[in-house]
Coordinates of C-alpha atoms in Angstrom, one line a residue:
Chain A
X15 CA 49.9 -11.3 -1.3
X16 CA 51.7 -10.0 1.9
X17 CA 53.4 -7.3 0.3
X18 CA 49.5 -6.5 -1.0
X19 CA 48.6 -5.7 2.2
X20 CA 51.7 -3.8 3.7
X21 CA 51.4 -1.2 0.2
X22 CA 47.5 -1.5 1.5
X23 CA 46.5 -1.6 -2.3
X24 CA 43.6 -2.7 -3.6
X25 CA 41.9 -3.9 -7.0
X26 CA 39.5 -2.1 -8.7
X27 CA 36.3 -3.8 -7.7
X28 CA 35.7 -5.0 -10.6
X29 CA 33.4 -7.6 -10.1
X30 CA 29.4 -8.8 -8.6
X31 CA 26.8 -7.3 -7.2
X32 CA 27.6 -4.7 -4.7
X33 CA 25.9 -2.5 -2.3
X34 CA 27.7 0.1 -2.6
X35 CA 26.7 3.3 -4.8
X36 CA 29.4 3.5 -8.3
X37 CA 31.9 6.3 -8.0
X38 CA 30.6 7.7 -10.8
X39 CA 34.5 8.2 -12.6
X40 CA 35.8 9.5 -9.1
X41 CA 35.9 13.2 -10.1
X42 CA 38.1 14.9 -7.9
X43 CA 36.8 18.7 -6.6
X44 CA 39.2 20.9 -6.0
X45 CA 40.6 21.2 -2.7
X46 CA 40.7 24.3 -0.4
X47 CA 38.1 26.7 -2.0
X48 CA 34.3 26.7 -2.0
X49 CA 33.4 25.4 -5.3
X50 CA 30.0 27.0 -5.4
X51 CA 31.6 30.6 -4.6
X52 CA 34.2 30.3 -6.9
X53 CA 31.7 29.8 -9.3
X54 CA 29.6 31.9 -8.9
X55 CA 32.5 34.8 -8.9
X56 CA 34.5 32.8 -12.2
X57 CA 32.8 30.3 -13.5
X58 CA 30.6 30.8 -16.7
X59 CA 27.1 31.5 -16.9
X60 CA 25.7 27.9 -17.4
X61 CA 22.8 27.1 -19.8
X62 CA 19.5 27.3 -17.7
X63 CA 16.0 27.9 -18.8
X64 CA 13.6 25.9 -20.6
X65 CA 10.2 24.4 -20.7
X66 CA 9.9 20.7 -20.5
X67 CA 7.3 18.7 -19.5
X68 CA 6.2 15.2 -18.9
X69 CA 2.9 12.7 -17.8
X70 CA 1.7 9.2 -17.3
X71 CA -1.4 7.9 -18.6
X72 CA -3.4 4.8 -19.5
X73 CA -1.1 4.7 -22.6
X74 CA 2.0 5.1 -21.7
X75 CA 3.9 8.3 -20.5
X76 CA 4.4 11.8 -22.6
X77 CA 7.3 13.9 -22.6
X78 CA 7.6 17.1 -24.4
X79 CA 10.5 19.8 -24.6
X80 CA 11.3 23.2 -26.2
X81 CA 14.7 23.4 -28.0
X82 CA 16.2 26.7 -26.8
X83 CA 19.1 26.3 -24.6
X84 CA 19.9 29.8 -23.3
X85 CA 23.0 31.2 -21.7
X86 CA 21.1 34.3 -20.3
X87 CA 20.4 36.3 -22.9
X88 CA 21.8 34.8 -26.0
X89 CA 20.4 31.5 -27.9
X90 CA 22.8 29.2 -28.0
X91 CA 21.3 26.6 -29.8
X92 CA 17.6 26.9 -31.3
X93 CA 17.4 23.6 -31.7
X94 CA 18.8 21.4 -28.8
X95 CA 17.1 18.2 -27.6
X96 CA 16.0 18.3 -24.2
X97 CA 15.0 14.5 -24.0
X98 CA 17.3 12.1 -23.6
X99 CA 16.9 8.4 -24.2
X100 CA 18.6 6.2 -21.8
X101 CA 17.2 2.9 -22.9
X102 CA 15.0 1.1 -24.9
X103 CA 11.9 1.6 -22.4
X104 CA 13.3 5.0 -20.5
X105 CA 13.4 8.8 -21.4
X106 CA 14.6 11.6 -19.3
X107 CA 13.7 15.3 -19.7
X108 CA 16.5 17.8 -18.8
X109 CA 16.4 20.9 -17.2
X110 CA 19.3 23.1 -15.8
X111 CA 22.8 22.7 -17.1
X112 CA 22.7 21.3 -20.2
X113 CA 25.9 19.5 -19.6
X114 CA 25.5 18.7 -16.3
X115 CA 22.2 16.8 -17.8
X116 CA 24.0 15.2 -20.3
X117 CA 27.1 13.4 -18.3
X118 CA 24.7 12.1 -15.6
X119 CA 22.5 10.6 -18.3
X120 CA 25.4 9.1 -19.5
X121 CA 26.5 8.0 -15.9
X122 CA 23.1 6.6 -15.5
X123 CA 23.1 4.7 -18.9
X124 CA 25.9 3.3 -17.7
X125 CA 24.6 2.1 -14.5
X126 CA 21.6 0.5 -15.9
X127 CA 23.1 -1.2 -18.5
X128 CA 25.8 -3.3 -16.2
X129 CA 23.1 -4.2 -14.2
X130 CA 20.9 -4.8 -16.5
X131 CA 23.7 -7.1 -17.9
X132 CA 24.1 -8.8 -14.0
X133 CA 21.0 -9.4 -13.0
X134 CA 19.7 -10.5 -16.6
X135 CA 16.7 -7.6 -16.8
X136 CA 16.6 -3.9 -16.7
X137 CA 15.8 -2.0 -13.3
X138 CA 12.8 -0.7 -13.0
X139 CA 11.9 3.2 -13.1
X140 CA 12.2 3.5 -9.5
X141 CA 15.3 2.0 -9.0
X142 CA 16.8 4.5 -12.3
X143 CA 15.8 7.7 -10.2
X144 CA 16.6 5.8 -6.9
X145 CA 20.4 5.4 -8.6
X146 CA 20.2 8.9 -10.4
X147 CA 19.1 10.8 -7.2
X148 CA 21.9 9.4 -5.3
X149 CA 24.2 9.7 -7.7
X150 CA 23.6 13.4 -7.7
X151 CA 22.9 13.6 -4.3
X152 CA 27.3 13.0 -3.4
X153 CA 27.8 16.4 -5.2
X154 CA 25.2 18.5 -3.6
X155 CA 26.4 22.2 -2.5
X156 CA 28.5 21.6 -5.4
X157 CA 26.6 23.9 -8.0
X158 CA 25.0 20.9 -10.1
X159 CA 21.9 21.3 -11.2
X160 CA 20.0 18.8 -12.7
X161 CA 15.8 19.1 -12.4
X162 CA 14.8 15.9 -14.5
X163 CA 11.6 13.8 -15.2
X164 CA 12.6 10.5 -15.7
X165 CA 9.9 8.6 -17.9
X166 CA 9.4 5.2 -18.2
X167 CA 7.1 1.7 -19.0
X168 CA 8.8 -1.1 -16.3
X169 CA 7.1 -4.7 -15.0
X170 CA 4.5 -2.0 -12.9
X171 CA 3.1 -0.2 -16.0
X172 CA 3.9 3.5 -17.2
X173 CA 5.7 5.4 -14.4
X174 CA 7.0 8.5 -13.7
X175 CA 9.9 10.2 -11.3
X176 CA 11.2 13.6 -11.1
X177 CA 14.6 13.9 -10.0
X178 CA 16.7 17.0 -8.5
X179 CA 20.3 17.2 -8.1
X180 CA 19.6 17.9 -4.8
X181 CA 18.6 14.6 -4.4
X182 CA 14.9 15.1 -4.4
X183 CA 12.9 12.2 -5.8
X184 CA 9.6 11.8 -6.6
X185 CA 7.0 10.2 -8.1
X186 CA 3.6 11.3 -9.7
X187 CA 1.2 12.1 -12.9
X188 CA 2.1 14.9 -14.4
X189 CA 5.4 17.1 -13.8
X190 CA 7.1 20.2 -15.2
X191 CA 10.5 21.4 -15.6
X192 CA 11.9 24.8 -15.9
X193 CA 11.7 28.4 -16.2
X194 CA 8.1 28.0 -18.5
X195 CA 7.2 25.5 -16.1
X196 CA 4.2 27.6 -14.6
X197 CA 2.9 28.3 -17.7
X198 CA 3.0 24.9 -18.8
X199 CA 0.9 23.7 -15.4
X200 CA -1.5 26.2 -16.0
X201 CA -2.7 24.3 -19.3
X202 CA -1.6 20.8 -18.2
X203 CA -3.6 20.9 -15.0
X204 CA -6.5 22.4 -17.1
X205 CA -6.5 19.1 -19.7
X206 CA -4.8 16.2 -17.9
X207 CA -6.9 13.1 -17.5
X208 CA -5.3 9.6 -16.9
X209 CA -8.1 8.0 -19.5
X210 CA -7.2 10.4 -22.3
X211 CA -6.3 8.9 -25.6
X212 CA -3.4 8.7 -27.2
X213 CA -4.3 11.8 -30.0
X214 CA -5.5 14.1 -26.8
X215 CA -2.3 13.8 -25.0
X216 CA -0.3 14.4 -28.2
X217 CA -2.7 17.7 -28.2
X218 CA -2.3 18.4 -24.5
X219 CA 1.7 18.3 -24.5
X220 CA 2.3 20.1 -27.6
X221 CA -0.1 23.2 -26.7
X222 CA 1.2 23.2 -22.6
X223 CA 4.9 23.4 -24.8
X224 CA 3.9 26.2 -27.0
X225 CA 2.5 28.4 -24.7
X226 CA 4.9 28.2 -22.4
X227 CA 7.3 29.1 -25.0
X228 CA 4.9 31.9 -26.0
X229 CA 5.4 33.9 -22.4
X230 CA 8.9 31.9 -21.0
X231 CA 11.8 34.1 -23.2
X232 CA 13.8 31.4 -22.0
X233 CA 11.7 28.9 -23.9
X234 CA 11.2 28.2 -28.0
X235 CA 12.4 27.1 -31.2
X236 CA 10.8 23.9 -31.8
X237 CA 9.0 21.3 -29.5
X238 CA 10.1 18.0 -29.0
X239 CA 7.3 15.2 -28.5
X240 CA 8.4 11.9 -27.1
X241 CA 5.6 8.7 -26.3
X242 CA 7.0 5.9 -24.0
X243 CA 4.6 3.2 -25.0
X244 CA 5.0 -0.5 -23.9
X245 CA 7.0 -1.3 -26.6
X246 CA 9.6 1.2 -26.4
X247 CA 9.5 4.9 -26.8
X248 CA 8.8 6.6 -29.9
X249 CA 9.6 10.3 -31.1
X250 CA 6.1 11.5 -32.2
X251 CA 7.0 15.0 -33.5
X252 CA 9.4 18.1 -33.5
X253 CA 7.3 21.0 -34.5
X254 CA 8.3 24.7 -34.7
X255 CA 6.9 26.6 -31.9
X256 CA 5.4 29.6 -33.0
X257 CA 3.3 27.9 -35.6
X258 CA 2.3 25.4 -33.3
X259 CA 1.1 28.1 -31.0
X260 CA -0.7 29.8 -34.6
X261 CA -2.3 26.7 -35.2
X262 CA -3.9 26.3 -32.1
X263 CA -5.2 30.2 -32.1
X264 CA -6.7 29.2 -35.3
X265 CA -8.9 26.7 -33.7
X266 CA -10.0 28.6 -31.9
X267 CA -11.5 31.7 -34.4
X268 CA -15.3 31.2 -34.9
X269 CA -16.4 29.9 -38.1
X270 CA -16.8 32.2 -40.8
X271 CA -20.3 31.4 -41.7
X272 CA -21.5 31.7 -38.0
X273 CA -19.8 35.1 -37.8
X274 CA -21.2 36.8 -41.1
X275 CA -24.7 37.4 -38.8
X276 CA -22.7 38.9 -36.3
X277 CA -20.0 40.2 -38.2
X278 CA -21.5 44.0 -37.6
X279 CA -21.9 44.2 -34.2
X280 CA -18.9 42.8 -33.5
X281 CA -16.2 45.7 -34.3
X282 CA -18.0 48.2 -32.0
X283 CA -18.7 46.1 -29.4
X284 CA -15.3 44.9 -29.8
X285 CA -13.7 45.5 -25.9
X286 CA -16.9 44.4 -24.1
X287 CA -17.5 41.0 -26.0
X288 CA -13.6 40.6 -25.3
X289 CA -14.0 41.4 -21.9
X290 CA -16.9 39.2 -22.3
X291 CA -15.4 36.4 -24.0
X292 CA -12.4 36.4 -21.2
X293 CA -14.8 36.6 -18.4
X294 CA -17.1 33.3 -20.2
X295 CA -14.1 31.4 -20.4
X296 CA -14.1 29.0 -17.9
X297 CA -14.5 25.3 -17.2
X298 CA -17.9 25.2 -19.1
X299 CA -15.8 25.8 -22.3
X300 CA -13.3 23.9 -21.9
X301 CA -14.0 20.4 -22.6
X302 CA -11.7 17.1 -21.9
X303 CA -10.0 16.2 -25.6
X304 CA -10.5 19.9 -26.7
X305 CA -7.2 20.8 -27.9
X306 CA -8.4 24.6 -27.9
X307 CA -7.7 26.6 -25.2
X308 CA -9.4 29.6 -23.8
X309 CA -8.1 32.6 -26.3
X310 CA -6.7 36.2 -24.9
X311 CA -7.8 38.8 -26.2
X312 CA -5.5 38.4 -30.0
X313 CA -8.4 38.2 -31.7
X314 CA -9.7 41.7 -31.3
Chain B
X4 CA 50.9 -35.8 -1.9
X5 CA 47.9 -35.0 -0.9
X6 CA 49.2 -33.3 2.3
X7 CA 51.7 -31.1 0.5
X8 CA 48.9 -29.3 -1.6
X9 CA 46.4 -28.6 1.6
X10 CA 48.4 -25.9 3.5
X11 CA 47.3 -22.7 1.6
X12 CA 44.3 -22.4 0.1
X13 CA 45.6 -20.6 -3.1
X14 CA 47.2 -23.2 -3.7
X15 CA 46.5 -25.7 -7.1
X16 CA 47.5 -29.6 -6.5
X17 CA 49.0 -31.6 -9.9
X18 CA 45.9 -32.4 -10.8
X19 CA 43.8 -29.5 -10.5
X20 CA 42.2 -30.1 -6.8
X21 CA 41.8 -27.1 -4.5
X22 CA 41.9 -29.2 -1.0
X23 CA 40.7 -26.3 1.1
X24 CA 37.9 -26.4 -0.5
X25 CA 37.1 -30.4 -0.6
X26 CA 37.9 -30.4 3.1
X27 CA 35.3 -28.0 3.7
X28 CA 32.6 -30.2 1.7
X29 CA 34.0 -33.1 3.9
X30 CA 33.2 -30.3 6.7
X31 CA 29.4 -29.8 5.4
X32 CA 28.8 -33.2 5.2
X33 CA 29.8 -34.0 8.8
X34 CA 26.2 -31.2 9.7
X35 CA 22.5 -32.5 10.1
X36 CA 20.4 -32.6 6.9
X37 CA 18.7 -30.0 5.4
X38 CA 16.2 -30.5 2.9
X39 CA 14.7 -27.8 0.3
X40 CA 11.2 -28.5 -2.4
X41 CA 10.1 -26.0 -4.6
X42 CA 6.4 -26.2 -5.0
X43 CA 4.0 -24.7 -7.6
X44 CA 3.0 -21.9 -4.7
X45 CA 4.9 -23.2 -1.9
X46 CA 8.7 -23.0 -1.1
X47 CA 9.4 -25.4 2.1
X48 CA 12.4 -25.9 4.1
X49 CA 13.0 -28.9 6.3
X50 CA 16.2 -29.4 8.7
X51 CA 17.2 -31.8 11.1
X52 CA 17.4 -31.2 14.8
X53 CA 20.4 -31.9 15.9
X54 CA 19.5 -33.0 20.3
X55 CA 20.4 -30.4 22.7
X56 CA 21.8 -31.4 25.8
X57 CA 19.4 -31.4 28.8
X58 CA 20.1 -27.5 30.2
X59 CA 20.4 -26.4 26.4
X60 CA 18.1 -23.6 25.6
X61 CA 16.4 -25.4 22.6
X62 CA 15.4 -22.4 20.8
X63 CA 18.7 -20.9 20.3
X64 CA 19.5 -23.2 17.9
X65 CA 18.3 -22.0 14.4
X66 CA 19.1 -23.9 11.2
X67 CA 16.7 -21.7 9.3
X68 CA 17.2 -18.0 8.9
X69 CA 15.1 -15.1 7.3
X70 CA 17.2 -13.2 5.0
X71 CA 14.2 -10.9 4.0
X72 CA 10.5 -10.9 4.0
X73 CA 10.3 -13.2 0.4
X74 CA 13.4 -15.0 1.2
X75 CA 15.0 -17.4 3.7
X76 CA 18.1 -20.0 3.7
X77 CA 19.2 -23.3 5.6
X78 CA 22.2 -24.4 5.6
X79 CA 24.6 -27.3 6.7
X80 CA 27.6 -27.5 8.1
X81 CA 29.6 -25.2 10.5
X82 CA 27.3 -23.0 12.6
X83 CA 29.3 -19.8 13.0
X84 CA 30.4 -19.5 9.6
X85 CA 26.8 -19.5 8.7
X86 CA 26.1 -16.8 10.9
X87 CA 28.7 -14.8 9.3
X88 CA 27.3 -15.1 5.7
X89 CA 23.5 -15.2 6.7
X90 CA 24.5 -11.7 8.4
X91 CA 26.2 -10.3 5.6
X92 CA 23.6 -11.8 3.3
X93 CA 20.7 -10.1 5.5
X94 CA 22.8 -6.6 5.2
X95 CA 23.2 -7.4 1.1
X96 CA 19.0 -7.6 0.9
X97 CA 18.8 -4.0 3.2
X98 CA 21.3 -2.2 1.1
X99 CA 19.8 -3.2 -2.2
X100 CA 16.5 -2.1 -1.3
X101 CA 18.3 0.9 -0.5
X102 CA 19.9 1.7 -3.6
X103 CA 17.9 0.2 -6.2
X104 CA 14.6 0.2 -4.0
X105 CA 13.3 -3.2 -5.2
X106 CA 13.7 -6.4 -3.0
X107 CA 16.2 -8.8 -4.1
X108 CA 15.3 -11.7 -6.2
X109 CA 16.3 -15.0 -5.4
X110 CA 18.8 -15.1 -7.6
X111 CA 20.9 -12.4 -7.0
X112 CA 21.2 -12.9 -2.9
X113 CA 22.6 -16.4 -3.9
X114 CA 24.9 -15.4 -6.4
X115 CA 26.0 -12.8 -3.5
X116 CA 26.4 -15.5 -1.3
X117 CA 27.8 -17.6 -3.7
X118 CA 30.2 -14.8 -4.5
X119 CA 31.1 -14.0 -1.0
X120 CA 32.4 -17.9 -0.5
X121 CA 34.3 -17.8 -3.8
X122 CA 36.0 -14.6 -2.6
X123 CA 37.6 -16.9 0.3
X124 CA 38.7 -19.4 -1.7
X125 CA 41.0 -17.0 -3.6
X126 CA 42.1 -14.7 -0.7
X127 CA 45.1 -15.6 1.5
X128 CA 45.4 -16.3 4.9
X129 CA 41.1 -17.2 4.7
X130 CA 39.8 -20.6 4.7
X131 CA 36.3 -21.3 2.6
X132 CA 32.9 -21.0 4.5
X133 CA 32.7 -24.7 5.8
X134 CA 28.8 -24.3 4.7
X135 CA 26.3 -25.4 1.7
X136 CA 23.1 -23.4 2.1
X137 CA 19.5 -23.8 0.3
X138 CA 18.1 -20.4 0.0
X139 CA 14.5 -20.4 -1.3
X140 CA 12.0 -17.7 -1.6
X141 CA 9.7 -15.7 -4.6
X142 CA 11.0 -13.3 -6.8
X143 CA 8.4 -10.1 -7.5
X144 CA 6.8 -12.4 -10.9
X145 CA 5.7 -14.6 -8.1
X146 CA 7.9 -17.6 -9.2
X147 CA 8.9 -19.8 -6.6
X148 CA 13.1 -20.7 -6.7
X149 CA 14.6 -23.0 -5.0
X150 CA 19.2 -22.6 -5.2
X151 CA 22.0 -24.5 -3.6
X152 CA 25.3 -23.0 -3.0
X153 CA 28.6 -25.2 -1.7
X154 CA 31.6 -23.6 -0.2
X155 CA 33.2 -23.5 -3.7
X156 CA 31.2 -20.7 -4.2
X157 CA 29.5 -22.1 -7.2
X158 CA 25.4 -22.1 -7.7
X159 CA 22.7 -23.9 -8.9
X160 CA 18.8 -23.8 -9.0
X161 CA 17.1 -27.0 -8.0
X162 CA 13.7 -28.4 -7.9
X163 CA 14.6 -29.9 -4.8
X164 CA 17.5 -31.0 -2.7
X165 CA 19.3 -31.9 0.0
X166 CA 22.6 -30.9 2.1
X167 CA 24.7 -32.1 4.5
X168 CA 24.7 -36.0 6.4
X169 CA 23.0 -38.3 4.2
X170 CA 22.3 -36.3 1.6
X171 CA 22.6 -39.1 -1.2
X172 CA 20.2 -41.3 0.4
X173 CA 17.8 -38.2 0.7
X174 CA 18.4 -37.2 -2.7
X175 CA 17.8 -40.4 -4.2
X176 CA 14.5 -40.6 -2.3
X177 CA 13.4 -37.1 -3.7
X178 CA 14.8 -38.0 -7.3
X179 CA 11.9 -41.0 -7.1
X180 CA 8.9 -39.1 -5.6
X181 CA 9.3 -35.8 -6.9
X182 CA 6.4 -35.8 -9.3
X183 CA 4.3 -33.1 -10.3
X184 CA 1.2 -34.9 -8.0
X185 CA 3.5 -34.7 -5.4
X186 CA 3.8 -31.0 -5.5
X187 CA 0.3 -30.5 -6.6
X188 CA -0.9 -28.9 -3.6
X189 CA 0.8 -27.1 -0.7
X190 CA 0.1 -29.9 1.7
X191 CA 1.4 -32.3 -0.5
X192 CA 4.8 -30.7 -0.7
X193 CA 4.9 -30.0 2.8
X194 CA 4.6 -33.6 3.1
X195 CA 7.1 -34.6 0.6
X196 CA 9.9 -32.6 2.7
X197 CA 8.7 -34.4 5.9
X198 CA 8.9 -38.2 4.3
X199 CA 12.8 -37.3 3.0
X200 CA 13.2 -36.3 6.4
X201 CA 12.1 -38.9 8.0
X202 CA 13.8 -41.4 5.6
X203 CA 17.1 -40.7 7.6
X204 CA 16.1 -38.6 10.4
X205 CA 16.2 -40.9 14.2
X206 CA 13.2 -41.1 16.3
X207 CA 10.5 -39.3 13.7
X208 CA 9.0 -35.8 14.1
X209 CA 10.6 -34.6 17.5
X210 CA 13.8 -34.0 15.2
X211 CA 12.2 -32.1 12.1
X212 CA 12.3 -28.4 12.2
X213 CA 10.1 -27.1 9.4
X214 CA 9.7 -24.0 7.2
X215 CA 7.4 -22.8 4.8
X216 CA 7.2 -19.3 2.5
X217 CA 3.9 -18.7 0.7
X218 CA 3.7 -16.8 -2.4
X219 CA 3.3 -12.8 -1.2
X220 CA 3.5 -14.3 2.8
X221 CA 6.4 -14.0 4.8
X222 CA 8.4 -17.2 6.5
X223 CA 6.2 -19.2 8.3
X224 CA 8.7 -21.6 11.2
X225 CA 6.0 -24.6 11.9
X226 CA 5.7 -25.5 15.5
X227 CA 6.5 -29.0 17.2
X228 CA 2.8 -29.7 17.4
X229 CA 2.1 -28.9 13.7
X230 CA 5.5 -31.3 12.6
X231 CA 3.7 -34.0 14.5
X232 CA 0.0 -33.6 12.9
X233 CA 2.0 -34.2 9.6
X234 CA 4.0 -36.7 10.8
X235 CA 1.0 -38.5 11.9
X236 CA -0.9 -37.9 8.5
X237 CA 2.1 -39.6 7.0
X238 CA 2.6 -42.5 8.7
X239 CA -1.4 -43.2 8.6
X240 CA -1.4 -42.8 4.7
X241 CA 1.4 -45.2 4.8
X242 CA -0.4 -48.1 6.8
X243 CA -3.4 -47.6 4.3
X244 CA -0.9 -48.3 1.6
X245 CA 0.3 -51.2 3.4
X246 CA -3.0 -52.5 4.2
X247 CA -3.5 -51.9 0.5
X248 CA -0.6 -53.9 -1.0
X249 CA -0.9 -57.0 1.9
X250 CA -5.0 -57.6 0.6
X251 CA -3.6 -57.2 -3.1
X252 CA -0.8 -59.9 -2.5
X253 CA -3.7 -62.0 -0.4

């Protein structure tokens, strides 16, 4: 054991419960050169762009993707899947580079499962992002980029964390991810409710997804729906975006029998009742479970 | 033969004894008593005073030690070493709240600890913690735990228990009147830690230092004055129960 400490080796730790954050495989970075410049000048253009979302209600907590993962301007796959199970009880939206997203999950799985093994239970939400965030947060300046929404039912109910490789973490209701992010808010901040039922926030993630894929080019092919419930999460539904976003315009078309009495004034007073109709949408029409959403002018 | 197995502590005799590591029970029976009882809502902690001598500051001497806000320890045995692992315990509970934001349970700060001593019975050069340590407290469910640890670095939970001089005899007195009246209410258990105390403590309450953790309340160290109120109640309920038992023989 003397000649152990003159060659000043030392096992791989190996074993207990340890303070100290996991190496995470010990990748090396190259020495010498700015890793974010030479990137930027060689490196390839990484897979960015996407709409995902994700919130926490009385049920459980929602998550919701697109499927496009874009490399600027070309597709490269229509139909990717942006969430990511890491256990039984936990779900992660990705954002950013797609494989950036992926090998952290994996790290994380990883990390959750030996101490989930240890200390006989799994760690709660919190301490996943805590763990993920500064995991991440060891490479920052070093080009990774990671925006997730980690999603989760632990001992404290449905909870929710969003995560940035920059080592921003935090926690709250409702979050979105990505370049159709905004567009996604719009119609999430619009519908959200923490008492909705389980059918409404089906109806409120799908239609934030699809229009966010109808304006983001970034975003599309199909979306993803994901439930964490209590008892472990549960893929609802993949459906194709632009007949999602149909299906909702459909709902919202009058009637045909309530429009054959005003079927004739209607052509010629076309632009004014749209102008109308746009200016009359507001909160009034808009009402909590309505999967509709106030129209744009398509139906002209 | 002993004596040729006992040098280095890496070192297995014939028959399978690691001496270091006896020796350093012999070591933690040689400290005052400590006594630990797991209640239904109650965790308490009793140790025995060892007397200062006349100019000794008496408060400098602390048997009982706060790891965290849910969780504390006693110990027996060899005073420094136990400052050693009650301060790398107390660094363990910061830096898992800092990594994995929840508090430790119970559990895991023992199996640290429990770690941490079996670490020096395998290391050259190191001799074991010459310690045993109870380390109560309640986990985030709200269940009360009550472990022992010994310098072999091995764990177990208890409902209660006792370390360090005459711990058999106070053992033995818990293994009788640990009943589930006993620990019906907090009082009661309080009380039960006092009356093992006392079975082998000298000259009553001066020499019982006292500790109690409530579910969701931090440590609470009881003064002198509030050992004595107990010590009182005790030793009255005891006369009625001799009173008792001399007019049932009469």
């Amino acid at each position: 054991m003397a000649l152990q400490d003159v060659c000043k080796w030392q096992s791989p730790d190996t074993q207990g419960p340890s303070p100290h954050l996991p190496r995470a495989g010990g990748w090396a970075v190259p020495r010498g050169c700015d890793p974010q410049t030479f990137l930027q000048i060689h490196g390839p253009r990484l897979a960015h762009g996407t709409t995902t979302l994700a919130f926490r209600f009385r049920h459980g907590v929602i998550a919701a993707a697109d499927t496009r993962s874009s490399c600027g301007s070309y597709v490269a796959c229509p139909a990717s899947c942006k969430v990511i199970p890491v256990h039984q009880h936990l779900l992660g939206t990705t954002s950013g580079t797609s494989a950036d997203c992926a090998t952290w999950y994996r790290v994380l799985q990883r990390e959750l499962r030996l101490r989930e093994l240890r200390e006989g239970q799994l760690p709660s939400v919190a301490s996943a992002a805590k763990l993920l965030s500064a995991m991440m947060s060891r490479y920052r300046g070093l080009d990774l980029c990671v925006a997730t929404a980690l999603c989760g039912w632990d001992r404290s109910g449905p909870m929710l964390f969003y995560v940035y490789s920059d080592g921003t973490r935090l926690q709250g209701d409702i979050f979105s991810v990505g370049s159709g992010s905004p567009y996604a808010y719009g119609v999430l901040d619009r519908g959200y409710r923490y008492d909705m039922s389980t059918q409404e926030a089906y109806a409120l993630a799908r239609c934030a997804v699809a229009h966010a894929t109808h304006r983001d080019a970034y975003s599309g092919g199909s979306v993803d729906l994901f439930h964490v419930r209590e008892s472990g999460w549960e893929h609802v539904s993949r459906s194709d975006a632009c007949v999602l976003y149909m299906e909702l315009q459909k709902l919202l078309e009058p009637e045909p029998e309530e429009d054959a009495s005003h079927a004739h004034p209607e052509p010629a007073t076309a632009h004014r009742a749209a102008e109308d109709r746009e200016l009359s949408v507001g909160p009034g029409e808009m009402t909590p479970g309505d999967s509709r959403m106030p129209a744009g002018t398509e139906t002209v | 033969m002993a004596s040729r197995y006992d040098r280095a502590i890496t070192v297995f005799s014939p028959d399978g004894h690691l001496f270091q590591v006896e020796y350093a029970q012999e070591a933690v029976k040689k400290g005052s008593t400590a006594v630990g009882i797991r209640g239904t809502n109650i965790v308490v902690l009793g140790v025995e005073k060892k007397s200062v001598a006349k100019l000794q500051d008496e408060r400098t001497v602390r048997k009982i030690c706060a790891l965290d806000d849910h969780v504390c320890m006693a110990f027996a045995g060899l005073t420094a070493d136990a400052r050693v692992v009650i301060n790398r315990a107390r660094v363990e509970c910061q830096s898992h709240k800092l990594t994995v934001e929840d508090p430790v349970t119970v559990e895991y700060i023992t199996r640290f600890i429990a770690t941490l001593k079996q670490k020096y019975t395998q290391s050259n050069g190191r001799r074991p913690f010459g310690i045993s340590a109870l380390i109560v407290g309640f986990d985030d469910d709200g269940v009360p735990r009550l472990y022992q640890t010994d310098p072999s670095g091995t764990y177990h939970a208890w409902k209660a228990n006792a370390i360090g001089r005459s711990a058999k005899t106070v053992r033995e007195f818990l293994e009788k009147n640990y009943t589930e009246d006993a620990i019906a209410s907090d009082n009661e258990a309080i009380k039960l830690a006092i009356k093992a105390l006392l079975e082998v403590v000298q000259s009553g309450g001066k020499n019982i230092e006292l500790a109690i953790i409530r579910r969701n309340q931090p440590l609470k160290m009881f003064s002198a004055k509030e050992v004595e109120l107990y010590v009182t109640e005790i030793e009255k309920e005891k006369e009625e129960a001799e009173k008792k038992k001399s007019k049932k023989s009469v």
